Coordinates of C-alpha atoms in Angstrom, one line a residue:
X1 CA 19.6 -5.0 -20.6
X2 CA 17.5 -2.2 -20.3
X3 CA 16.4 -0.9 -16.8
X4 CA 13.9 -1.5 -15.2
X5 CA 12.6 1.9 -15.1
X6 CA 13.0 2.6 -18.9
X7 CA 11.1 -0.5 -19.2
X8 CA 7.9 -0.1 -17.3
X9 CA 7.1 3.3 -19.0
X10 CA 7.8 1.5 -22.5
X11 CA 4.8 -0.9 -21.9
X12 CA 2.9 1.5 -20.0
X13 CA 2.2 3.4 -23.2
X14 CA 0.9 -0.3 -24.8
X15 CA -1.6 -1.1 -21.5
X16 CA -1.9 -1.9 -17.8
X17 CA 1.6 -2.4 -15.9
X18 CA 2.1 -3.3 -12.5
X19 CA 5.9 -2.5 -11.3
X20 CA 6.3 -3.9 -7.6
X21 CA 9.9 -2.4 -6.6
X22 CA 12.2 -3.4 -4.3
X23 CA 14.3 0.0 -4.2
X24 CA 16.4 -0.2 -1.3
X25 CA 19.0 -2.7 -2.7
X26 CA 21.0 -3.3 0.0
X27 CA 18.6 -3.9 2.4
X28 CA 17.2 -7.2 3.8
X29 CA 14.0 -7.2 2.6
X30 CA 15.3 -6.0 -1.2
X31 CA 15.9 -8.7 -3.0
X32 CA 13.5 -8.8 -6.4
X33 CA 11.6 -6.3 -8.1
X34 CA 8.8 -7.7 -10.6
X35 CA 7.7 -6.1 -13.7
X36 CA 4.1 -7.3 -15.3
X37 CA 2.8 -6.2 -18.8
X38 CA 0.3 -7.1 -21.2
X39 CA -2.5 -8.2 -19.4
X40 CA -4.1 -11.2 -20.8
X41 CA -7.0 -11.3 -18.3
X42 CA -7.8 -8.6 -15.7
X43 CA -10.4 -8.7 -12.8
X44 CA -11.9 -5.2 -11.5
X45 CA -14.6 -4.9 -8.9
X46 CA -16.6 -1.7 -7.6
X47 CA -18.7 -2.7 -4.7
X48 CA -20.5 -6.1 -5.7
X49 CA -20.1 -5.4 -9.6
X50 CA -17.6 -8.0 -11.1
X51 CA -15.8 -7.6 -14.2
X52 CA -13.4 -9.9 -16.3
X53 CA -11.6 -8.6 -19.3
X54 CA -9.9 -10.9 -21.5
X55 CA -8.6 -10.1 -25.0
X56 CA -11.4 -8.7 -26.9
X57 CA -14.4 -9.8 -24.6
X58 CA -15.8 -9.1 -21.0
X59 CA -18.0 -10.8 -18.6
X60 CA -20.0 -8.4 -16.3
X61 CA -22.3 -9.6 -13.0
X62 CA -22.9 -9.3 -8.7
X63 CA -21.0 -10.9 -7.1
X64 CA -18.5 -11.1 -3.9
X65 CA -15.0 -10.0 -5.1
X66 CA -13.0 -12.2 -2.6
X67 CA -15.0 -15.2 -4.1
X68 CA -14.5 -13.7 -7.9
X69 CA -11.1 -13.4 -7.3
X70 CA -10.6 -16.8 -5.9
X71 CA -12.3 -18.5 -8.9
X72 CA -10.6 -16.3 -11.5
X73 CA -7.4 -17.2 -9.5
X74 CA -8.5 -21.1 -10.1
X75 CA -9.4 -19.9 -14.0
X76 CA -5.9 -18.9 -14.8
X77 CA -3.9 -20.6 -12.3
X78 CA -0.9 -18.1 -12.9
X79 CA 0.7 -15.1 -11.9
X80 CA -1.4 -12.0 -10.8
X81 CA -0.1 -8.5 -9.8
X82 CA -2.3 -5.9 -8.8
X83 CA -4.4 -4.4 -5.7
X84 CA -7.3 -4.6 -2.9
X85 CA -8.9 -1.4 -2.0
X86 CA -9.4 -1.0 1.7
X87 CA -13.3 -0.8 1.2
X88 CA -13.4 -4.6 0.2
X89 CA -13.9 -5.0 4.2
X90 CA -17.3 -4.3 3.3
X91 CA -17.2 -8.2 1.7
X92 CA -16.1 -9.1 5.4
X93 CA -18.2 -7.6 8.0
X94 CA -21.1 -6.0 8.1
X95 CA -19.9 -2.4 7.5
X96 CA -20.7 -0.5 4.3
X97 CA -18.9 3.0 2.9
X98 CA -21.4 5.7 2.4
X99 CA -18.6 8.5 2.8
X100 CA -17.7 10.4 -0.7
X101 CA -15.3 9.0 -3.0
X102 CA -14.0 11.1 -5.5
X103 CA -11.4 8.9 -7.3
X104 CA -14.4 6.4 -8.2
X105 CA -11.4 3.3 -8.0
X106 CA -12.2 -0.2 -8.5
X107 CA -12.2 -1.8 -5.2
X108 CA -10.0 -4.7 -6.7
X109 CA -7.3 -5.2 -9.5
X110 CA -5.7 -7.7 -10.5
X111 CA -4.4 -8.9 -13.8
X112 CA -2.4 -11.8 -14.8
X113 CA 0.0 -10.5 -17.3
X114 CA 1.7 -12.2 -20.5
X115 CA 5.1 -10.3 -20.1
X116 CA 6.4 -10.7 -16.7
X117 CA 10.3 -9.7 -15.8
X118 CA 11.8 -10.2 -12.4
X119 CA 15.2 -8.2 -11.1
X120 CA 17.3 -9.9 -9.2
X121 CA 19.0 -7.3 -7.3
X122 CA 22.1 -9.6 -6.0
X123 CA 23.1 -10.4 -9.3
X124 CA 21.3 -7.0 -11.3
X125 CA 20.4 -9.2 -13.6
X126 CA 16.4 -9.0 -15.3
X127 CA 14.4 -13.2 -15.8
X128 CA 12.2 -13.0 -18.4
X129 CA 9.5 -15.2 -16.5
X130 CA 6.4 -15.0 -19.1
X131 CA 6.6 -13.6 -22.6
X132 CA 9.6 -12.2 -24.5
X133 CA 10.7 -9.1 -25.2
X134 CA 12.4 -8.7 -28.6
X135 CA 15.5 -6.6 -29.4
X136 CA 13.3 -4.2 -31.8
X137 CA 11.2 -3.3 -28.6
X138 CA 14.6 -2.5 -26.6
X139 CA 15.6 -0.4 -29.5
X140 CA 12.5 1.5 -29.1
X141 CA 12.8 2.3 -25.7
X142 CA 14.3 5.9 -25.3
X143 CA 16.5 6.5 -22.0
X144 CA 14.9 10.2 -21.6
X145 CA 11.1 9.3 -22.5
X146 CA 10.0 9.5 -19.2
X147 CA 9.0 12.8 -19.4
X148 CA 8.0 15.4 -16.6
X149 CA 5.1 16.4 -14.7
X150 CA 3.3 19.4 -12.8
X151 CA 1.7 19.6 -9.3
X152 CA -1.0 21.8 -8.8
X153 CA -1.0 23.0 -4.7
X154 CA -2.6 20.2 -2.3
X155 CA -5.5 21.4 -0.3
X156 CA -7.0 19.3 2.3
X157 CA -10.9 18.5 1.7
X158 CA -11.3 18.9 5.9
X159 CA -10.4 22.2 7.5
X160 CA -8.4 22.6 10.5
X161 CA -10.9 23.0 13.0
X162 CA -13.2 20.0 11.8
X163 CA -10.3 17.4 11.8
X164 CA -9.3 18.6 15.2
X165 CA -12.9 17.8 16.4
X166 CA -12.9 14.2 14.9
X167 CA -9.8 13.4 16.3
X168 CA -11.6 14.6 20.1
X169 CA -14.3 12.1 18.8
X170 CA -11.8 9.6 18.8
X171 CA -10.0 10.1 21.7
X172 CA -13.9 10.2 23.0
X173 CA -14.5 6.5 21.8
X174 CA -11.4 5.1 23.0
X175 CA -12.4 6.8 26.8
X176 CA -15.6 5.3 26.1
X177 CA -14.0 1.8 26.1
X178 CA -15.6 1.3 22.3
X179 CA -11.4 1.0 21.0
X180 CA -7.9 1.2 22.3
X181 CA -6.6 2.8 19.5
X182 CA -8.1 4.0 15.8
X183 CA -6.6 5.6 12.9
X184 CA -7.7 8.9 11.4
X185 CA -7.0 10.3 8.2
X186 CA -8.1 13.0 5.1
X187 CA -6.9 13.3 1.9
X188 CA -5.3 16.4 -0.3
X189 CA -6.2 16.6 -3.8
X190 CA -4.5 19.0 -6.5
X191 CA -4.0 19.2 -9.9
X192 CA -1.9 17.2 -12.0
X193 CA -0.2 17.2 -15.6
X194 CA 2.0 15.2 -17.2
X195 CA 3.7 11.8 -16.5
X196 CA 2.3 10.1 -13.6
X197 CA 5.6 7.9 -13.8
X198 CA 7.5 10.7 -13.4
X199 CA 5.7 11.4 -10.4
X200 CA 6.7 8.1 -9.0
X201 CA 10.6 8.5 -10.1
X202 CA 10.8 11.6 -8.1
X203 CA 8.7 10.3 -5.0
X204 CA 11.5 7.3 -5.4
X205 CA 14.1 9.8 -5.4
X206 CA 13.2 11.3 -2.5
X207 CA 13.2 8.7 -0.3
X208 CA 13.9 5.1 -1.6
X209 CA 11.4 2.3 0.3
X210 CA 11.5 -1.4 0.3
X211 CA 7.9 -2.0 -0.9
X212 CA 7.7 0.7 -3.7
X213 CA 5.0 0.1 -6.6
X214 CA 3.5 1.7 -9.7
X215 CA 0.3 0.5 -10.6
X216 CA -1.2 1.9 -14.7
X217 CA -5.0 1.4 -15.3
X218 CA -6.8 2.8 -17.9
X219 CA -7.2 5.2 -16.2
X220 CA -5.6 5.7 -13.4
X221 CA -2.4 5.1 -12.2
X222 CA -0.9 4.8 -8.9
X223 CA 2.3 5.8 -7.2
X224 CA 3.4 4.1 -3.9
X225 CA 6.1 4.8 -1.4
X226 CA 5.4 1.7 0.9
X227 CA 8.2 1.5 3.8
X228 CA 5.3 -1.4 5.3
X229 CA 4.7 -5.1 4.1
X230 CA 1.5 -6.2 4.9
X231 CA 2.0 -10.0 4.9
X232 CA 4.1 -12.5 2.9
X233 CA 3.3 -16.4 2.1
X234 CA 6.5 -18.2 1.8
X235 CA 5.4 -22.4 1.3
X236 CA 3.6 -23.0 5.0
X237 CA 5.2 -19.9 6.5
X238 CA 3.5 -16.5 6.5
X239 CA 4.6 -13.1 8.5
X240 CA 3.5 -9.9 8.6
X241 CA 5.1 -6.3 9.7
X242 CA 3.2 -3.4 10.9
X243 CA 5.1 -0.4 11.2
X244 CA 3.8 1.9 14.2
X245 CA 6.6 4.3 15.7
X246 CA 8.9 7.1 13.6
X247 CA 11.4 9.2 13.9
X248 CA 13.2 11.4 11.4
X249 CA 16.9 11.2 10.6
X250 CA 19.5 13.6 12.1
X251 CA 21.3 16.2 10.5
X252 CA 24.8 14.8 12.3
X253 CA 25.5 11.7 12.9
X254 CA 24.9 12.1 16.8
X255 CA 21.6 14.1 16.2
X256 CA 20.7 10.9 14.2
X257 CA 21.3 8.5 16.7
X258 CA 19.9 10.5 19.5
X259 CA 16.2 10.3 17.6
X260 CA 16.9 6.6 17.3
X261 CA 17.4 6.3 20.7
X262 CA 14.1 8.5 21.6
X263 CA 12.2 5.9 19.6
X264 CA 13.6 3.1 21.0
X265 CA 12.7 4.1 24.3
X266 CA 9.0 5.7 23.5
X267 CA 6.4 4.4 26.2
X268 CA 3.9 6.0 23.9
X269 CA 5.5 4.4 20.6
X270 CA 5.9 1.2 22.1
X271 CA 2.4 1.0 23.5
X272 CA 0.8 1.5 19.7
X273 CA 3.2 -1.0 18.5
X274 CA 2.1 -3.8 20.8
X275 CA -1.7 -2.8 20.2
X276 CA -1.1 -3.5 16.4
X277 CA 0.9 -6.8 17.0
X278 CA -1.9 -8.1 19.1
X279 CA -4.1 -7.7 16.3
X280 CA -2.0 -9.0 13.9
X281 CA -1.6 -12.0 15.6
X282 CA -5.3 -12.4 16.1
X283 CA -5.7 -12.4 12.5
X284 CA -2.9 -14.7 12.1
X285 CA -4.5 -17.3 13.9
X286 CA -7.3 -17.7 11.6
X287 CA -5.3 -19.6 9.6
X288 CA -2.6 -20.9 11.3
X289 CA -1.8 -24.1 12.5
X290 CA -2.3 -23.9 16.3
X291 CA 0.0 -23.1 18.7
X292 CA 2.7 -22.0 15.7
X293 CA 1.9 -17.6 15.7
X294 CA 5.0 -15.9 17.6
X295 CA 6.2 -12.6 17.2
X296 CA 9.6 -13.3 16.0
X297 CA 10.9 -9.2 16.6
X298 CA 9.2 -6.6 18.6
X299 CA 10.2 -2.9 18.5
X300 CA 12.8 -3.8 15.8
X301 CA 14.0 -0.2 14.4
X302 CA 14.5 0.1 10.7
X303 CA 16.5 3.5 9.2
X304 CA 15.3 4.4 6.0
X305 CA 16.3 7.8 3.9
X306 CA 14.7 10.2 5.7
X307 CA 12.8 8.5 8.8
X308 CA 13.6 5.7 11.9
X309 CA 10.6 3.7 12.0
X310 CA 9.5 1.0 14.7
X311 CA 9.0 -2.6 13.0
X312 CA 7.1 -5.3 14.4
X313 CA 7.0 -9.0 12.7
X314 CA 4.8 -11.4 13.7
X315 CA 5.0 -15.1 11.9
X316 CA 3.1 -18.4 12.1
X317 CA 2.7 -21.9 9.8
X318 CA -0.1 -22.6 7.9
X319 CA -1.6 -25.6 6.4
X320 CA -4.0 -22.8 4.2
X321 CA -3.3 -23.8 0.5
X322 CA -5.5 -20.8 -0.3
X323 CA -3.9 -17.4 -0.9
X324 CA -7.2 -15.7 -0.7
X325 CA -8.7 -17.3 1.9
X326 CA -5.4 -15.9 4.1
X327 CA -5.7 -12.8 2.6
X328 CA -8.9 -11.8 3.1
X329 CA -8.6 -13.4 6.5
X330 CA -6.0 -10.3 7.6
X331 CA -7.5 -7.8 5.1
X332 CA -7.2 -4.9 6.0
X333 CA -4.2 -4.5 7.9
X334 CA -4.7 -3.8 11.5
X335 CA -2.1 -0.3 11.3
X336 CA -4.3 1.2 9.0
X337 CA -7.2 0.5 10.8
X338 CA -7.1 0.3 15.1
X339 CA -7.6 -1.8 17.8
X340 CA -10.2 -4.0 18.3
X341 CA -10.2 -3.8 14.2
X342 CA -14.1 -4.3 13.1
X343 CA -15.3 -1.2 16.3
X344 CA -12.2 0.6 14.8
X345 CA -13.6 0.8 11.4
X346 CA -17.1 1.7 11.9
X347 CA -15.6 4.4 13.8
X348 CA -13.4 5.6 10.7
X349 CA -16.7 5.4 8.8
X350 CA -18.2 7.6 11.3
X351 CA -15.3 10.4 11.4
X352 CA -13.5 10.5 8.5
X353 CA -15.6 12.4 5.1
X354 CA -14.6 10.2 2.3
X355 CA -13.9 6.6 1.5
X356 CA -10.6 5.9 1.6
X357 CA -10.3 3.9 -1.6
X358 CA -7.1 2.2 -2.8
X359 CA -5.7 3.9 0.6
X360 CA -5.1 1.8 3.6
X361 CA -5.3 -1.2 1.0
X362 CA -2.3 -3.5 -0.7
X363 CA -0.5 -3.9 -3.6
X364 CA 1.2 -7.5 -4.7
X365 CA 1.3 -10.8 -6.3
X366 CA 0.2 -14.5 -6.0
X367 CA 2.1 -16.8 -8.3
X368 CA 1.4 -19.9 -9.1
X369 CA 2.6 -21.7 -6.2
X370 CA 0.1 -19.8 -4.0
X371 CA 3.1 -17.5 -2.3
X372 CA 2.7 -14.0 -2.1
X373 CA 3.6 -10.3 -1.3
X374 CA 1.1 -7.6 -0.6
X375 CA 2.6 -4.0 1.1
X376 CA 0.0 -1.5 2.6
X377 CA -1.3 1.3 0.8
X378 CA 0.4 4.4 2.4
X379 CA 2.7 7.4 1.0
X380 CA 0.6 7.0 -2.4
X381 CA -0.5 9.6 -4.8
X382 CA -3.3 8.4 -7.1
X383 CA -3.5 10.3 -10.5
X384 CA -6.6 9.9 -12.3
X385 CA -7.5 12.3 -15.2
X386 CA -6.0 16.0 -14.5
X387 CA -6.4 15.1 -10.6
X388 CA -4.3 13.6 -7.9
X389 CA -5.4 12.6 -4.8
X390 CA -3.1 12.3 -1.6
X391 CA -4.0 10.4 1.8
X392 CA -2.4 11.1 5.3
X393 CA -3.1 9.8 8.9
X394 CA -2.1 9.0 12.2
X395 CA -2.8 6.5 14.8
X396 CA -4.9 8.2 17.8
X397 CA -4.7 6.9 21.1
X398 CA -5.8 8.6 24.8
X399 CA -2.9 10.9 25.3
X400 CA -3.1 12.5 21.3
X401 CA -3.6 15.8 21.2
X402 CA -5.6 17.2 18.3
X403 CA -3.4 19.8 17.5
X404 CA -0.6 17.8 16.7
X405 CA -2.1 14.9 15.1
X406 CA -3.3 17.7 12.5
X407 CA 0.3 19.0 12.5
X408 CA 2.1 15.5 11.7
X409 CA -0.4 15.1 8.9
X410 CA 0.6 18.8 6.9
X411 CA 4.2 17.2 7.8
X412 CA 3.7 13.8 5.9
X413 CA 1.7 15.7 3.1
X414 CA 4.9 17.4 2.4
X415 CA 6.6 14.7 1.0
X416 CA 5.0 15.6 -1.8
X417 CA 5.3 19.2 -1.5
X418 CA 8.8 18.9 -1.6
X419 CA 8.3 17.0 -5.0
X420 CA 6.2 20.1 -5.9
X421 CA 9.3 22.4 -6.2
X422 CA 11.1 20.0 -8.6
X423 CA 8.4 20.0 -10.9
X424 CA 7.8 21.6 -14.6
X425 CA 6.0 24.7 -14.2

């Protein structure tokens, strides 16, 4: 059959896809990728606004999101791909956005689709789970349709010397005692023609990632380059991995292990792990069964293409039947956001100058069975119209310094720099 690739841009020129892809094939956490198509309901919220779209006819009102997804979840009773936006905290404590928000994203998407295909990686063999797909539509699908796409250059919307100066703010608040640790982060935006999922074949191709996903709107799309799961529902058993430590790969093969070595043995790496794992297991035990949250791997180092990275997982049992209920119970994910988590974002309110949108947020399913799979929202270009809009960060504790913190963001924007230079002029 057809791949999976060739696929998703077919029905992305007929409506709303969601492609969640497991790219790294051989690795542990690689073992399905899930196409869904041909949405027969969709759910969007924007602040309190609510909106259901079902085949020739919507339903518009105010509302809480959490609790309109959780009915429309009980509605359909079926699969749903799609995303929560970071600023959906605002629907869990009392903490509002007022920053600028230029992409104008729903805060929440979800669909549940009428064509959904599942790759089993093991076997390389595509399910057809919903729907049908009939051997006309294959015949349709050209191999080199994908086409291309242009990158405009990426300018920050902070300067230098005012991101420097929030990140001494930070570091401020955490001498204060008001956190231990809190993320900081700005966003690039450019111009953009073309094939947004081009954009996301070449980010693959530079650097596959276990959690990958491209998300099509109608009217925006979204290209994600997730190394980090946010939490997974498996039955009673849920777990969660925040990434905080990396390291890039060597040149040589000693070089290489040398840098893992460093980040195995970083005081300073470690010490933001365990911050995040604390907090992760405080959400946890919202909803787990008592006694049952454990951190099953600390420090764990994963090697991906280009980067080492520190891997924490933290697991527990729950007697929860209610996917959203867990969800929003861990929402947003405790990397993205600092330690304690609800000082840590009022303090990203106060520093950072825009809302960070679909950024810092997750990108899944729930199935029927009430299972799921949500990654967090980082390495993601978001096109919408003739714009994209790119999002970097850091974690800042008391020994950052400024300078470099502003450094290792220009360094993580170039990922897509690099992708820049491969582009049609």
């Amino acid at each position: 059959m057809t791949d999976i690739s060739r696929l998703t841009h077919y029905f992305s020129n007929h409506g709303p896809v969601v492609l969640l892809e497991s790219q790294l094939k051989s690795h542990s956490w690689a073992q399905k990728s899930y196409l869904a198509a041909q949405p027969k309901a969709v759910i969007k919220a924007r602040d309190d606004q609510i909106k259901i779209s079902t085949e020739g006819q919507s339903k518009q009102w105010e509302g809480n999101p959490w609790q309109a997804l959780r009915d429309f979840r009980e509605k359909y009773d079926d699969w749903m791909f799609g995303y929560f936006g970071y600023d959906l905290k605002n629907h869990l404590e009392d903490i509002s956005s007022t920053n600028a928000d230029d992409v104008q994203a729903p805060d929440l998407f979800f669909m549940v689709p009428d064509l959904l295909l599942s790759v089993n990686h093991q076997t390389n063999q595509i399910e057809v789970l919903r729907g049908s797909i009939s051997e006309e539509e294959l015949k349709d699908i050209d191999p080199n349709s994908a086409g291309n796409c242009q990158i405009g250059d990426l300018e920050p919307q902070v300067s230098k010397s005012e991101y420097i100066s929030r990140i001494k703010d930070a570091k401020f608040h955490i001498a204060k005692g008001n956190c231990y640790e809190v993320n900081i982060s700005h966003q690039l935006q450019g111009c953009f023609g073309g094939s947004s999922l081009s954009l996301y074949s070449k980010m693959k191709e530079a650097g596959a990632v276990p959690f990958g996903s491209y998300l099509q709107t109608d009217d925006l799309s979204i290209c994600c380059q997730s190394p980090e799961r946010f939490i997974r529902k498996e039955d009673d058993h849920i777990f969660s991995q925040p990434i905080k430590g990396t390291s890039p790969r060597g040149v040589t093969k000693e070089e290489d292990q040398m840098l893992r070595e460093q980040l195995v043995t970083s005081q300073k790496e470690q010490a933001e792990n365990v911050m995040i794992v604390d907090l992760v297991r405080n959400d946890l035990s919202k909803i787990a069964r008592p006694g049952s949250v454990s951190v099953a791997n600390l420090f764990e180092i994963q090697s991906f293409e280009t980067v080492h990275q520190m891997v924490s997982t933290i697991e527990a049992q729950t007697d929860c039947e209610d996917a959203i209920t867990i969800l929003e119970s861990c929402f947003p994910m405790g990397s993205m956001t600092g330690a304690p988590k609800l000082r840590s974002m009022q303090i990203i309110e106060e520093l950072e100058n825009y809302r960070r949108g679909i950024y810092s947020g997750a990108i899944g399913y729930i199935n029927p069975a009430g299972n799921f799979d949500f990654n967090v929202v980082i390495r993601t270009a978001i096109v919408k119209g003739d714009k994209l809009y790119y999002s970097v960060g850091g974690a800042i504790t008391s020994d950052s310094d400024p300078q470099k913190e502003w450094d290792e963001t220009i360094v993580k924007a170039r990922a897509l720099s690099e992708i820049k230079k491969t582009t049609t002029p």
